[in-house]
């Protein structure tokens, strides 16, 4: 069955699509990714959790027949992301960088700078960036560093016009 456009997209990405999974998380979309999960378990989980399975593996699609899937046809992660957005046509997120790009956890509200300061790199402790958010699942800290601007620019170049309302200042991006 072709994927339907979800209000809140939820995905499961196969082992070949780790970088795509990170970009989907940058957009704030719940994306299961674990390179150690075997294909039958990945399909079972995607179907049980009503996730769109993302894969480049045609054999997986034929043999395991996931209910909702997109066969990814590009090599470059941003081209893969563009394909997903074009196929599903979801609304752009209101804000970027709300999920941990590593473990998919939902980032906390801004944390107290006095608590975050000792965990920040030495160069940022004197004048810490704001906001600093934490992943409650893996403990990583996120803040708006220069990479956030570069990632936002890459998204705007890849998806011109689509992100106009998303990713306003104050979004925290992955740093640690």
mmCIF file of C-alpha atoms in Angstrom, residues 19-96:
data_model
loop_
_atom_site.group_PDB
_atom_site.id
_atom_site.type_symbol
_atom_site.label_atom_id
_atom_site.label_comp_id
_atom_site.label_asym_id
_atom_site.label_seq_id
_atom_site.Cartn_x
_atom_site.Cartn_y
_atom_site.Cartn_z
ATOM 1 C CA UNK A 19 22.312 9.716 7.442
ATOM 2 C CA UNK A 20 18.776 10.127 6.087
ATOM 3 C CA UNK A 21 17.454 9.180 9.541
ATOM 4 C CA UNK A 22 19.493 12.036 11.062
ATOM 5 C CA UNK A 23 18.069 14.564 8.572
ATOM 6 C CA UNK A 24 14.524 13.368 9.305
ATOM 7 C CA UNK A 25 15.220 13.874 13.012
ATOM 8 C CA UNK A 26 16.537 17.392 12.298
ATOM 9 C CA UNK A 27 13.072 18.075 10.880
ATOM 10 C CA UNK A 28 11.636 16.791 14.161
ATOM 11 C CA UNK A 29 10.172 13.596 12.725
ATOM 12 C CA UNK A 30 10.102 10.425 14.800
ATOM 13 C CA UNK A 31 12.522 8.124 12.986
ATOM 14 C CA UNK A 32 13.456 4.679 14.220
ATOM 15 C CA UNK A 33 16.939 3.661 13.109
ATOM 16 C CA UNK A 34 19.061 0.836 14.440
ATOM 17 C CA UNK A 35 21.577 -0.671 12.035
ATOM 18 C CA UNK A 36 21.665 -3.897 14.080
ATOM 19 C CA UNK A 37 17.967 -4.700 13.580
ATOM 20 C CA UNK A 38 17.403 -7.386 10.958
ATOM 21 C CA UNK A 39 14.992 -6.747 8.094
ATOM 22 C CA UNK A 40 12.092 -8.970 9.314
ATOM 23 C CA UNK A 41 12.102 -7.235 12.716
ATOM 24 C CA UNK A 42 12.346 -3.803 11.084
ATOM 25 C CA UNK A 43 9.312 -4.509 8.889
ATOM 26 C CA UNK A 44 7.366 -5.961 11.832
ATOM 27 C CA UNK A 45 8.129 -2.875 13.907
ATOM 28 C CA UNK A 46 7.305 -0.437 11.093
ATOM 29 C CA UNK A 47 3.964 -2.160 10.482
ATOM 30 C CA UNK A 48 3.096 -2.455 14.193
ATOM 31 C CA UNK A 49 3.943 1.208 14.874
ATOM 32 C CA UNK A 50 2.384 2.527 11.645
ATOM 33 C CA UNK A 51 5.710 3.873 10.401
ATOM 34 C CA UNK A 52 6.689 4.452 6.795
ATOM 35 C CA UNK A 53 9.568 2.072 6.075
ATOM 36 C CA UNK A 54 12.406 3.715 4.152
ATOM 37 C CA UNK A 55 14.717 1.363 2.298
ATOM 38 C CA UNK A 56 16.916 1.020 -0.760
ATOM 39 C CA UNK A 57 16.593 -2.771 -0.592
ATOM 40 C CA UNK A 58 14.236 -4.021 -3.325
ATOM 41 C CA UNK A 59 14.563 -7.585 -2.057
ATOM 42 C CA UNK A 60 13.276 -6.487 1.367
ATOM 43 C CA UNK A 61 10.264 -4.861 -0.301
ATOM 44 C CA UNK A 62 9.454 -7.958 -2.394
ATOM 45 C CA UNK A 63 10.122 -10.587 0.258
ATOM 46 C CA UNK A 64 8.702 -8.878 3.362
ATOM 47 C CA UNK A 65 6.033 -6.595 1.820
ATOM 48 C CA UNK A 66 5.858 -3.793 4.393
ATOM 49 C CA UNK A 67 2.448 -2.074 4.486
ATOM 50 C CA UNK A 68 3.760 1.461 4.049
ATOM 51 C CA UNK A 69 7.104 2.111 2.430
ATOM 52 C CA UNK A 70 9.163 4.324 0.181
ATOM 53 C CA UNK A 71 11.879 2.809 -1.952
ATOM 54 C CA UNK A 72 14.707 5.332 -1.697
ATOM 55 C CA UNK A 73 16.378 5.795 -5.076
ATOM 56 C CA UNK A 74 19.147 8.284 -4.356
ATOM 57 C CA UNK A 75 22.630 7.964 -2.886
ATOM 58 C CA UNK A 76 23.001 11.408 -1.296
ATOM 59 C CA UNK A 77 21.183 11.887 2.036
ATOM 60 C CA UNK A 78 19.717 15.294 1.127
ATOM 61 C CA UNK A 79 18.445 13.927 -2.200
ATOM 62 C CA UNK A 80 16.899 11.058 -0.222
ATOM 63 C CA UNK A 81 15.236 13.590 2.076
ATOM 64 C CA UNK A 82 13.866 15.516 -0.897
ATOM 65 C CA UNK A 83 12.394 12.270 -2.262
ATOM 66 C CA UNK A 84 10.633 11.535 1.048
ATOM 67 C CA UNK A 85 9.200 15.062 1.248
ATOM 68 C CA UNK A 86 8.018 14.956 -2.374
ATOM 69 C CA UNK A 87 6.370 11.539 -2.004
ATOM 70 C CA UNK A 88 4.562 12.289 1.271
ATOM 71 C CA UNK A 89 4.054 16.048 0.828
ATOM 72 C CA UNK A 90 3.898 16.695 4.586
ATOM 73 C CA UNK A 91 3.595 20.195 5.978
ATOM 74 C CA UNK A 92 6.953 21.650 6.991
ATOM 75 C CA UNK A 93 7.777 21.461 10.678
ATOM 76 C CA UNK A 94 7.148 24.569 12.768
ATOM 77 C CA UNK A 95 10.613 24.249 14.300
ATOM 78 C CA UNK A 96 13.780 22.328 13.532
#
